[in-house]
CSV table of C-alpha atoms in Angstrom, one decimal:
chain,number,residue,atom,x,y,z
M,1114,MET,CA,37.3,-8.7,-18.3
M,1115,LYS,CA,36.4,-12.9,-18.7
M,1116,THR,CA,33.0,-13.8,-19.6
M,1117,THR,CA,32.0,-17.5,-20.4
M,1118,THR,CA,29.6,-18.8,-23.0
M,1119,SER,CA,27.5,-22.4,-22.2
M,1120,PRO,CA,28.8,-25.2,-25.0
M,1121,LEU,CA,26.9,-26.2,-28.2
M,1122,PRO,CA,25.5,-29.0,-27.8
M,1123,ASP,CA,23.8,-31.2,-30.8
M,1124,THR,CA,19.8,-30.3,-30.6
M,1125,TYR,CA,18.7,-27.2,-28.5
M,1126,ARG,CA,14.5,-27.2,-27.7
M,1127,VAL,CA,13.2,-24.0,-28.8
M,1128,TYR,CA,10.1,-22.9,-27.0
M,1129,PHE,CA,7.6,-20.5,-28.2
M,1130,GLY,CA,4.9,-18.2,-26.0
M,1131,THR,CA,2.5,-16.5,-28.2
M,1132,THR,CA,-0.1,-14.2,-28.9
M,1133,ALA,CA,-3.0,-17.1,-31.0
M,1134,LYS,CA,-6.1,-17.3,-30.5
M,1135,GLY,CA,-8.8,-20.0,-30.7
M,1136,ASP,CA,-7.7,-23.6,-31.6
M,1137,ASP,CA,-3.8,-21.8,-32.8
M,1138,CYS,CA,-3.6,-21.0,-28.6
M,1139,GLY,CA,-0.6,-22.2,-26.8
M,1140,ILE,CA,3.5,-23.1,-26.7
M,1141,TYR,CA,4.9,-24.6,-29.0
M,1142,MET,CA,8.2,-26.2,-29.6
M,1143,ALA,CA,10.7,-26.6,-32.5
M,1144,GLN,CA,14.3,-28.4,-32.3
M,1145,LEU,CA,17.2,-26.7,-33.7
M,1146,ASP,CA,20.1,-28.3,-35.5
M,1147,THR,CA,22.7,-26.7,-34.3
M,1148,GLN,CA,24.8,-27.8,-37.7
M,1149,THR,CA,23.0,-27.0,-39.9
M,1150,GLY,CA,20.3,-23.6,-38.3
M,1151,ARG,CA,17.5,-26.0,-39.2
M,1152,LEU,CA,14.0,-25.8,-37.4
M,1153,SER,CA,12.0,-29.0,-36.7
M,1154,LYS,CA,8.7,-28.1,-37.3
M,1155,PRO,CA,7.1,-26.9,-34.2
M,1156,THR,CA,4.6,-29.0,-32.6
M,1157,ARG,CA,1.9,-27.6,-29.8
M,1158,VAL,CA,3.0,-28.7,-26.5
M,1159,SER,CA,0.7,-26.6,-24.3
M,1160,GLU,CA,-3.5,-25.1,-25.2
M,1161,SER,CA,-2.4,-22.5,-22.9
M,1162,ALA,CA,-4.4,-19.1,-23.1
M,1163,ARG,CA,-2.2,-16.5,-25.6
M,1164,PRO,CA,1.2,-17.0,-23.2
M,1165,GLY,CA,2.7,-14.4,-25.0
M,1166,PHE,CA,5.8,-14.4,-23.0
M,1167,ILE,CA,7.4,-17.8,-21.3
M,1168,VAL,CA,10.4,-18.2,-19.1
M,1169,ILE,CA,12.2,-21.2,-18.3
M,1170,HIS,CA,13.7,-22.8,-15.0
M,1171,PRO,CA,16.9,-23.6,-14.2
M,1172,ASP,CA,16.2,-26.8,-13.7
M,1173,ALA,CA,15.0,-26.9,-16.8
M,1174,HIS,CA,11.9,-29.0,-15.9
M,1175,HIS,CA,9.3,-26.6,-15.6
M,1176,ILE,CA,8.0,-23.3,-17.9
M,1177,TYR,CA,6.3,-20.0,-16.7
M,1178,ALA,CA,4.0,-17.8,-18.8
M,1179,THR,CA,2.1,-15.1,-18.9
M,1180,GLU,CA,-2.5,-16.1,-19.4
M,1181,SER,CA,-5.4,-14.2,-20.1
M,1182,THR,CA,-7.6,-16.7,-18.4
M,1183,GLY,CA,-7.1,-18.8,-16.0
M,1184,SER,CA,-8.3,-22.1,-13.5
M,1185,ALA,CA,-7.9,-20.3,-10.3
M,1186,PRO,CA,-10.5,-17.8,-9.2
M,1187,GLY,CA,-9.2,-13.7,-9.6
M,1188,GLY,CA,-12.4,-11.8,-11.1
M,1189,THR,CA,-10.3,-9.5,-14.0
M,1190,THR,CA,-7.0,-10.4,-13.3
M,1191,GLY,CA,-4.0,-12.1,-15.4
M,1192,PHE,CA,-2.3,-15.4,-14.9
M,1193,VAL,CA,0.1,-16.9,-14.5
M,1194,SER,CA,0.4,-20.8,-15.0
M,1195,ALA,CA,3.4,-23.8,-14.0
M,1196,TYR,CA,4.4,-26.3,-16.6
M,1197,GLN,CA,6.8,-29.5,-16.1
M,1198,ILE,CA,8.4,-30.7,-19.4
M,1199,THR,CA,8.3,-34.1,-19.8
M,1200,GLU,CA,10.6,-36.1,-21.3
M,1201,PRO,CA,11.7,-37.2,-23.4
M,1202,GLU,CA,9.2,-35.5,-25.7
M,1203,GLY,CA,9.7,-32.0,-24.2
M,1204,THR,CA,5.4,-31.8,-23.7
M,1205,LEU,CA,3.9,-29.5,-21.3
M,1206,THR,CA,2.0,-30.8,-18.1
M,1207,ASP,CA,0.1,-27.8,-16.1
M,1208,ILE,CA,0.3,-28.0,-12.7
M,1209,SER,CA,-1.1,-24.6,-11.2
M,1210,THR,CA,-2.1,-21.3,-11.9
M,1211,GLN,CA,-2.3,-18.2,-9.6
M,1212,PRO,CA,-3.5,-14.6,-10.2
M,1213,SER,CA,-0.6,-12.5,-11.6
M,1214,GLY,CA,-1.1,-9.4,-9.5
M,1215,GLY,CA,-3.4,-7.4,-12.1
M,1216,PRO,CA,-4.4,-7.2,-15.6
M,1217,GLY,CA,-2.6,-7.5,-18.7
M,1218,PRO,CA,0.6,-10.1,-18.1
M,1219,CYS,CA,2.9,-9.5,-20.7
M,1220,HIS,CA,6.8,-10.5,-18.5
M,1221,VAL,CA,7.8,-13.5,-16.8
M,1222,SER,CA,11.1,-13.7,-14.9
M,1223,ILE,CA,12.7,-16.1,-12.5
M,1224,ASP,CA,15.2,-15.1,-9.5
M,1225,PRO,CA,18.9,-16.5,-9.9
M,1226,SER,CA,17.7,-19.2,-6.9
M,1227,GLY,CA,15.3,-19.6,-8.8
M,1228,THR,CA,13.0,-19.5,-6.1
M,1229,HIS,CA,10.9,-16.8,-7.2
M,1230,LEU,CA,8.7,-15.0,-9.9
M,1231,LEU,CA,8.6,-12.3,-11.0
M,1232,ALA,CA,5.2,-10.7,-13.3
M,1233,ALA,CA,5.1,-7.2,-14.7
M,1234,ASN,CA,1.6,-6.7,-15.8
M,1235,TYR,CA,1.3,-4.4,-18.8
M,1236,ARG,CA,-3.2,-2.9,-18.4
M,1237,GLY,CA,-2.7,-3.0,-14.5
M,1238,GLY,CA,0.7,-0.9,-13.9
M,1239,SER,CA,1.5,-3.5,-11.7
M,1240,CYS,CA,4.1,-5.8,-10.3
M,1241,ALA,CA,4.4,-9.3,-8.7
M,1242,ILE,CA,5.9,-12.5,-6.7
M,1243,LEU,CA,4.9,-15.6,-6.7
M,1244,PRO,CA,6.8,-18.1,-4.4
M,1245,ILE,CA,7.5,-21.3,-7.1
M,1246,LEU,CA,7.1,-24.4,-4.7
M,1247,PRO,CA,9.6,-27.6,-4.1
M,1248,ASP,CA,7.3,-29.1,-6.5
M,1249,GLY,CA,8.0,-26.2,-9.5
M,1250,THR,CA,4.2,-25.0,-9.1
M,1251,LEU,CA,3.3,-21.4,-7.6
M,1252,GLY,CA,2.2,-20.1,-4.5
M,1253,ALA,CA,0.3,-17.0,-4.3
M,1254,ALA,CA,1.3,-14.1,-5.3
M,1255,THR,CA,2.8,-12.8,-2.2
M,1256,SER,CA,4.0,-8.9,-2.1
M,1257,ILE,CA,2.2,-6.6,-5.1
M,1258,GLN,CA,3.6,-3.4,-6.2
M,1259,GLN,CA,0.8,-1.1,-8.0
M,1260,HIS,CA,2.4,1.9,-9.6
M,1261,SER,CA,0.8,5.3,-10.5
M,1262,GLY,CA,1.8,7.7,-13.0
M,1263,SER,CA,1.5,9.1,-16.8
M,1264,GLY,CA,3.1,10.2,-19.3
M,1265,PRO,CA,2.1,12.8,-21.9
M,1266,HIS,CA,1.5,10.5,-25.1
M,1267,PRO,CA,-2.3,11.2,-25.5
M,1268,THR,CA,-2.8,7.5,-25.8
M,1269,ARG,CA,-0.2,5.3,-24.4
M,1270,GLN,CA,0.3,6.5,-21.5
M,1271,THR,CA,-2.4,7.9,-19.8
M,1272,THR,CA,-1.7,5.5,-16.5
M,1273,ALA,CA,1.2,3.1,-15.4
M,1274,HIS,CA,2.1,0.7,-17.7
M,1275,THR,CA,4.8,-1.6,-16.4
M,1276,HIS,CA,6.3,-3.8,-19.1
M,1277,SER,CA,8.9,-6.0,-17.7
M,1278,ILE,CA,10.7,-7.2,-14.2
M,1279,ASN,CA,14.5,-8.9,-14.1
M,1280,CYS,CA,16.6,-8.7,-11.2
M,1281,ASP,CA,19.7,-8.0,-11.4
M,1282,PRO,CA,22.8,-11.0,-11.2
M,1283,THR,CA,23.3,-10.8,-7.4
M,1284,GLY,CA,19.7,-11.2,-6.5
M,1285,CYS,CA,19.1,-8.2,-4.1
M,1286,PHE,CA,17.2,-5.8,-6.4
M,1287,ALA,CA,14.4,-6.1,-9.0
M,1288,LEU,CA,14.4,-3.0,-12.2
M,1289,ALA,CA,10.6,-2.9,-13.5
M,1290,THR,CA,10.2,-1.1,-16.6
M,1291,ASP,CA,7.4,1.2,-16.8
M,1292,LEU,CA,6.2,2.6,-19.9
M,1293,GLY,CA,2.8,4.8,-19.1
M,1294,MET,CA,5.3,6.9,-16.4
M,1295,ASP,CA,8.4,6.9,-18.6
M,1296,LYS,CA,10.1,5.3,-15.1
M,1297,ILE,CA,12.6,2.0,-14.6
M,1298,MET,CA,11.0,1.5,-10.6
M,1299,ILE,CA,14.1,0.1,-7.9
M,1300,TYR,CA,12.9,-2.4,-6.0
M,1301,ARG,CA,14.9,-4.2,-3.0
M,1302,LEU,CA,14.4,-8.0,-3.2
M,1303,ASN,CA,13.5,-9.8,0.2
M,1304,THR,CA,13.6,-13.9,-1.2
M,1305,ALA,CA,13.2,-14.9,3.0
M,1306,SER,CA,9.6,-13.3,3.4
M,1307,GLY,CA,9.1,-12.8,-0.9
M,1308,THR,CA,8.9,-8.8,-0.5
M,1309,LEU,CA,9.8,-6.3,-3.4
M,1310,ILE,CA,10.3,-3.4,-1.3
M,1311,PRO,CA,11.2,0.6,-3.3
M,1312,ASN,CA,14.8,1.3,-3.5
M,1313,ASP,CA,15.8,4.5,-1.9
M,1314,PRO,CA,15.4,6.4,-4.2
M,1315,PRO,CA,12.9,4.0,-6.1
M,1316,PHE,CA,12.9,4.7,-9.9
M,1317,ILE,CA,14.8,6.5,-11.9
M,1318,LYS,CA,13.2,8.7,-15.2
M,1319,THR,CA,13.8,8.7,-18.2
M,1320,GLU,CA,13.0,11.0,-20.9
M,1321,PRO,CA,9.6,11.9,-21.3
M,1322,GLY,CA,7.7,10.1,-23.7
M,1323,ASP,CA,10.3,7.7,-24.1
M,1324,GLY,CA,8.3,4.6,-22.7
M,1325,PRO,CA,10.6,2.3,-21.3
M,1326,ARG,CA,10.1,-1.5,-22.1
M,1327,HIS,CA,12.3,-3.9,-21.3
M,1328,LEU,CA,16.3,-4.5,-20.5
M,1329,THR,CA,18.8,-6.4,-20.0
M,1330,PHE,CA,22.3,-6.5,-17.8
M,1331,HIS,CA,25.6,-6.6,-19.0
M,1332,PRO,CA,27.2,-10.0,-18.0
M,1333,SER,CA,29.6,-8.0,-15.2
M,1334,GLY,CA,27.0,-6.6,-13.6
M,1335,LYS,CA,28.5,-2.7,-14.3
M,1336,PHE,CA,26.3,-2.0,-17.6
M,1337,VAL,CA,21.9,-2.3,-17.8
M,1338,TYR,CA,20.8,-1.2,-21.1
M,1339,ALA,CA,17.3,-0.4,-21.1
M,1340,CYS,CA,14.9,-0.4,-24.7
M,1341,MET,CA,12.1,2.5,-25.3
M,1342,GLU,CA,9.2,1.6,-27.2
M,1343,LEU,CA,7.6,5.3,-28.0
M,1344,GLY,CA,11.2,6.9,-28.0
M,1345,ASN,CA,12.8,4.2,-30.6
M,1346,THR,CA,16.4,4.4,-28.8
M,1347,VAL,CA,18.6,2.2,-26.4
M,1348,VAL,CA,20.0,3.8,-23.2
M,1349,ALA,CA,22.8,2.2,-21.5
M,1350,TYR,CA,23.4,2.7,-18.0
M,1351,GLU,CA,26.3,2.2,-15.2
M,1352,TYR,CA,25.0,0.2,-12.3
M,1353,THR,CA,25.3,-0.2,-9.1
M,1354,ASN,CA,23.8,-1.8,-5.8
M,1355,GLY,CA,20.0,-0.8,-7.4
M,1356,THR,CA,21.8,2.7,-8.5
M,1357,LEU,CA,20.9,3.3,-12.5
M,1358,THR,CA,22.8,6.3,-14.0
M,1359,GLU,CA,23.0,7.0,-17.2
M,1360,ILE,CA,25.7,7.4,-19.5
M,1361,GLN,CA,25.2,7.2,-23.9
M,1362,THR,CA,21.6,7.1,-25.8
M,1363,ARG,CA,21.4,6.1,-29.2
M,1364,PRO,CA,18.8,5.9,-32.2
M,1365,THR,CA,17.5,2.2,-32.6
M,1366,LEU,CA,16.4,3.4,-35.8
M,1367,PRO,CA,18.3,4.9,-39.5
M,1368,ALA,CA,18.5,8.3,-39.7
M,1369,GLU,CA,16.9,8.1,-43.2
M,1370,TYR,CA,13.8,6.1,-41.8
M,1371,ASP,CA,10.7,8.1,-41.1
M,1372,SER,CA,7.7,6.0,-40.5
M,1373,GLY,CA,6.2,4.5,-37.5
M,1374,ASN,CA,8.3,2.5,-35.3
M,1375,ASP,CA,8.0,1.0,-31.7
M,1376,THR,CA,10.9,-0.8,-29.8
M,1377,SER,CA,10.3,-5.1,-29.1
M,1378,GLU,CA,13.6,-6.6,-27.0
M,1379,ILE,CA,16.9,-6.3,-26.2
M,1380,CYS,CA,19.2,-8.9,-25.6
M,1381,LEU,CA,23.0,-9.3,-25.4
M,1382,THR,CA,25.3,-12.6,-26.8
M,1383,PRO,CA,26.8,-14.4,-23.6
M,1384,ASP,CA,29.8,-12.7,-24.0
M,1385,GLY,CA,28.5,-8.6,-23.2
M,1386,ARG,CA,30.4,-7.9,-27.1
M,1387,PHE,CA,26.9,-7.5,-28.8
M,1388,LEU,CA,23.7,-5.9,-28.2
M,1389,TYR,CA,20.2,-6.7,-30.4
M,1390,VAL,CA,17.3,-4.5,-29.9
M,1391,GLY,CA,14.1,-5.6,-32.0
M,1392,ASN,CA,12.7,-2.6,-34.2
M,1393,ARG,CA,8.2,-3.6,-35.3
M,1394,GLY,CA,8.1,-0.8,-37.6
M,1395,HIS,CA,11.2,-1.2,-39.1
M,1396,ASP,CA,11.5,-5.0,-38.9
M,1397,SER,CA,15.1,-5.2,-38.4
M,1398,LEU,CA,17.3,-6.2,-35.6
M,1399,ALA,CA,19.3,-3.1,-34.4
M,1400,ILE,CA,22.9,-4.1,-33.9
M,1401,PHE,CA,25.7,-2.4,-31.5
M,1402,ALA,CA,29.0,-3.6,-29.9
M,1403,ILE,CA,29.3,-2.5,-26.9
M,1404,ASP,CA,33.0,-1.1,-24.9
M,1405,PRO,CA,34.0,-3.6,-22.6
M,1406,GLU,CA,35.3,-0.7,-20.1
M,1407,SER,CA,32.6,2.2,-20.4
M,1408,GLY,CA,29.9,0.6,-21.6
M,1409,LYS,CA,29.4,2.5,-24.4
M,1410,LEU,CA,27.6,1.9,-27.9
M,1411,THR,CA,28.5,2.1,-31.6
M,1412,ALA,CA,26.6,1.1,-34.0
M,1413,LEU,CA,27.1,-1.6,-36.6
M,1414,GLY,CA,23.7,-1.3,-38.2
M,1415,HIS,CA,20.7,-3.3,-39.2
M,1416,GLU,CA,19.2,-6.5,-40.5
M,1417,PRO,CA,15.9,-6.8,-41.3
M,1418,THR,CA,13.8,-10.5,-39.6
M,1419,ARG,CA,12.8,-11.1,-42.7
M,1420,GLY,CA,9.4,-11.1,-41.4
M,1421,ASN,CA,6.2,-8.4,-39.6
M,1422,HIS,CA,7.0,-7.3,-36.3
M,1423,PRO,CA,9.9,-8.5,-34.7
M,1424,ARG,CA,8.0,-8.9,-31.1
M,1425,HIS,CA,11.0,-10.4,-29.4
M,1426,PHE,CA,13.7,-12.9,-30.4
M,1427,ASN,CA,16.5,-14.9,-28.1
M,1428,ILE,CA,20.2,-16.1,-27.9
M,1429,ASP,CA,20.8,-19.4,-27.4
M,1430,PRO,CA,22.9,-20.0,-24.6
M,1431,SER,CA,26.7,-20.5,-26.5
M,1432,GLY,CA,26.0,-17.3,-28.3
M,1433,THR,CA,25.9,-18.9,-31.8
M,1434,PHE,CA,22.1,-18.0,-33.4
M,1435,LEU,CA,19.4,-15.3,-32.8
M,1436,ILE,CA,16.0,-16.8,-33.4
M,1437,ALA,CA,13.5,-14.4,-34.4
M,1438,ALA,CA,9.9,-13.8,-33.7
M,1439,ASN,CA,7.7,-12.2,-36.1
M,1440,MET,CA,4.6,-12.2,-34.3
M,1441,HIS,CA,2.4,-10.4,-37.5
M,1442,SER,CA,3.9,-13.1,-39.9
M,1443,ASP,CA,3.5,-15.7,-38.3
M,1444,ASN,CA,7.5,-17.1,-38.7
M,1445,ALA,CA,10.6,-17.4,-36.7
M,1446,VAL,CA,13.6,-16.6,-38.5
M,1447,VAL,CA,16.9,-18.8,-37.9
M,1448,PHE,CA,20.4,-16.3,-37.9
M,1449,ARG,CA,24.0,-17.3,-37.5
M,1450,ILE,CA,26.2,-15.0,-35.3
M,1451,ASP,CA,29.3,-13.8,-36.5
M,1452,ARG,CA,31.3,-14.2,-33.5
M,1453,ALA,CA,34.0,-11.3,-34.2
M,1454,THR,CA,32.0,-8.7,-35.4
M,1455,GLY,CA,28.6,-9.4,-34.3
M,1456,LYS,CA,27.1,-9.3,-37.8
M,1457,LEU,CA,23.7,-11.8,-38.1
M,1458,GLU,CA,23.5,-14.4,-41.4
M,1459,PHE,CA,20.9,-15.2,-42.1
M,1460,THR,CA,20.4,-19.2,-42.2
M,1461,GLY,CA,17.7,-19.7,-44.6
M,1462,ASN,CA,15.8,-21.0,-42.1
M,1463,GLU,CA,12.3,-20.3,-40.8
M,1464,ILE,CA,9.1,-21.4,-39.6
M,1465,ARG,CA,5.1,-20.9,-39.1
M,1466,VAL,CA,4.5,-20.5,-36.3
M,1467,PRO,CA,0.8,-18.9,-34.7
M,1468,ALA,CA,1.6,-15.3,-33.9
M,1469,VAL,CA,5.0,-16.2,-31.8
M,1470,SER,CA,5.3,-13.5,-29.6
M,1471,CYS,CA,8.5,-15.0,-27.5
M,1472,VAL,CA,11.4,-17.8,-27.6
M,1473,LYS,CA,13.3,-19.7,-24.9
M,1474,PHE,CA,15.9,-22.3,-25.9
M,1475,LEU,CA,16.5,-25.1,-23.3
M,1476,ALA,CA,19.6,-27.7,-24.2
M,1477,VAL,CA,19.0,-31.3,-25.1
M,1478,GLN,CA,20.6,-33.3,-22.2
């Protein structure tokens, strides 16, 4: 399998989503020096209402975020907002807000064509698709899928809780993880009509009580990896045209660890050789090597995130740096990735970002 990575620019802008309230609320931005791994002092570039998850459009001119409130009507629903990136400072201008299709939006993604935003609503147990208009603003949701079901956990799985939705590399299918139902829902995506249509079969079940949270596609398109928030495992699947076949389950925690933990984010290096899963409680990143033929995982150990509650982390497009967002300790920490071994080296660099919950990279032109 041949994979490529982006060239390493001199500087990345790093945008941070947060769940901060009051005077600290909003989206923050810092500059990452790729020679030293040092982050500049962050600046608040938007006073958004708890933008816990953000995504940057491929055009590099717009950012989309989940929000707990917004200017659009919708009663108790949550919202998603569009922002224009203002050059050369990189600040954000709010250009539109739309209801997200249910309360508690927690995740957004963009389809490969760049024409639609997909949103997952945790509290409402639904997912939606919204058109991205030519000027970057959002249109009203054109399709909303409401989930219904539960799982064995007495408090976390009393109802559906959709935690993420992502398109496959072809843009023909979208996979939505539902923590409350122990299911990964599978939808056919029609960008011409802006619809999400249940596939046949419409879902794959996970182990009872696992609580699927986030997933990622291997660069080859042949495998999918999903982290189970309640089960503290990562599950590997073969993937073909909307069909998932489980091939392996691996724990994300050391065998001797017996305290509380929930997994958080899952991310691959751009070359598809290594996989990382966040542990909130153990406060670490579990590291795995990937066999390119079978897709199976080999555990390589853990790296402490140098903070409390790593809600999210991300890898820059070149595969050189990983930044971990420790939400409860308000710090974003920079690691350098060993491309040969997948191990993480703490660079000694970190910054304070209040209630940091999401990390996204943008190369500075």
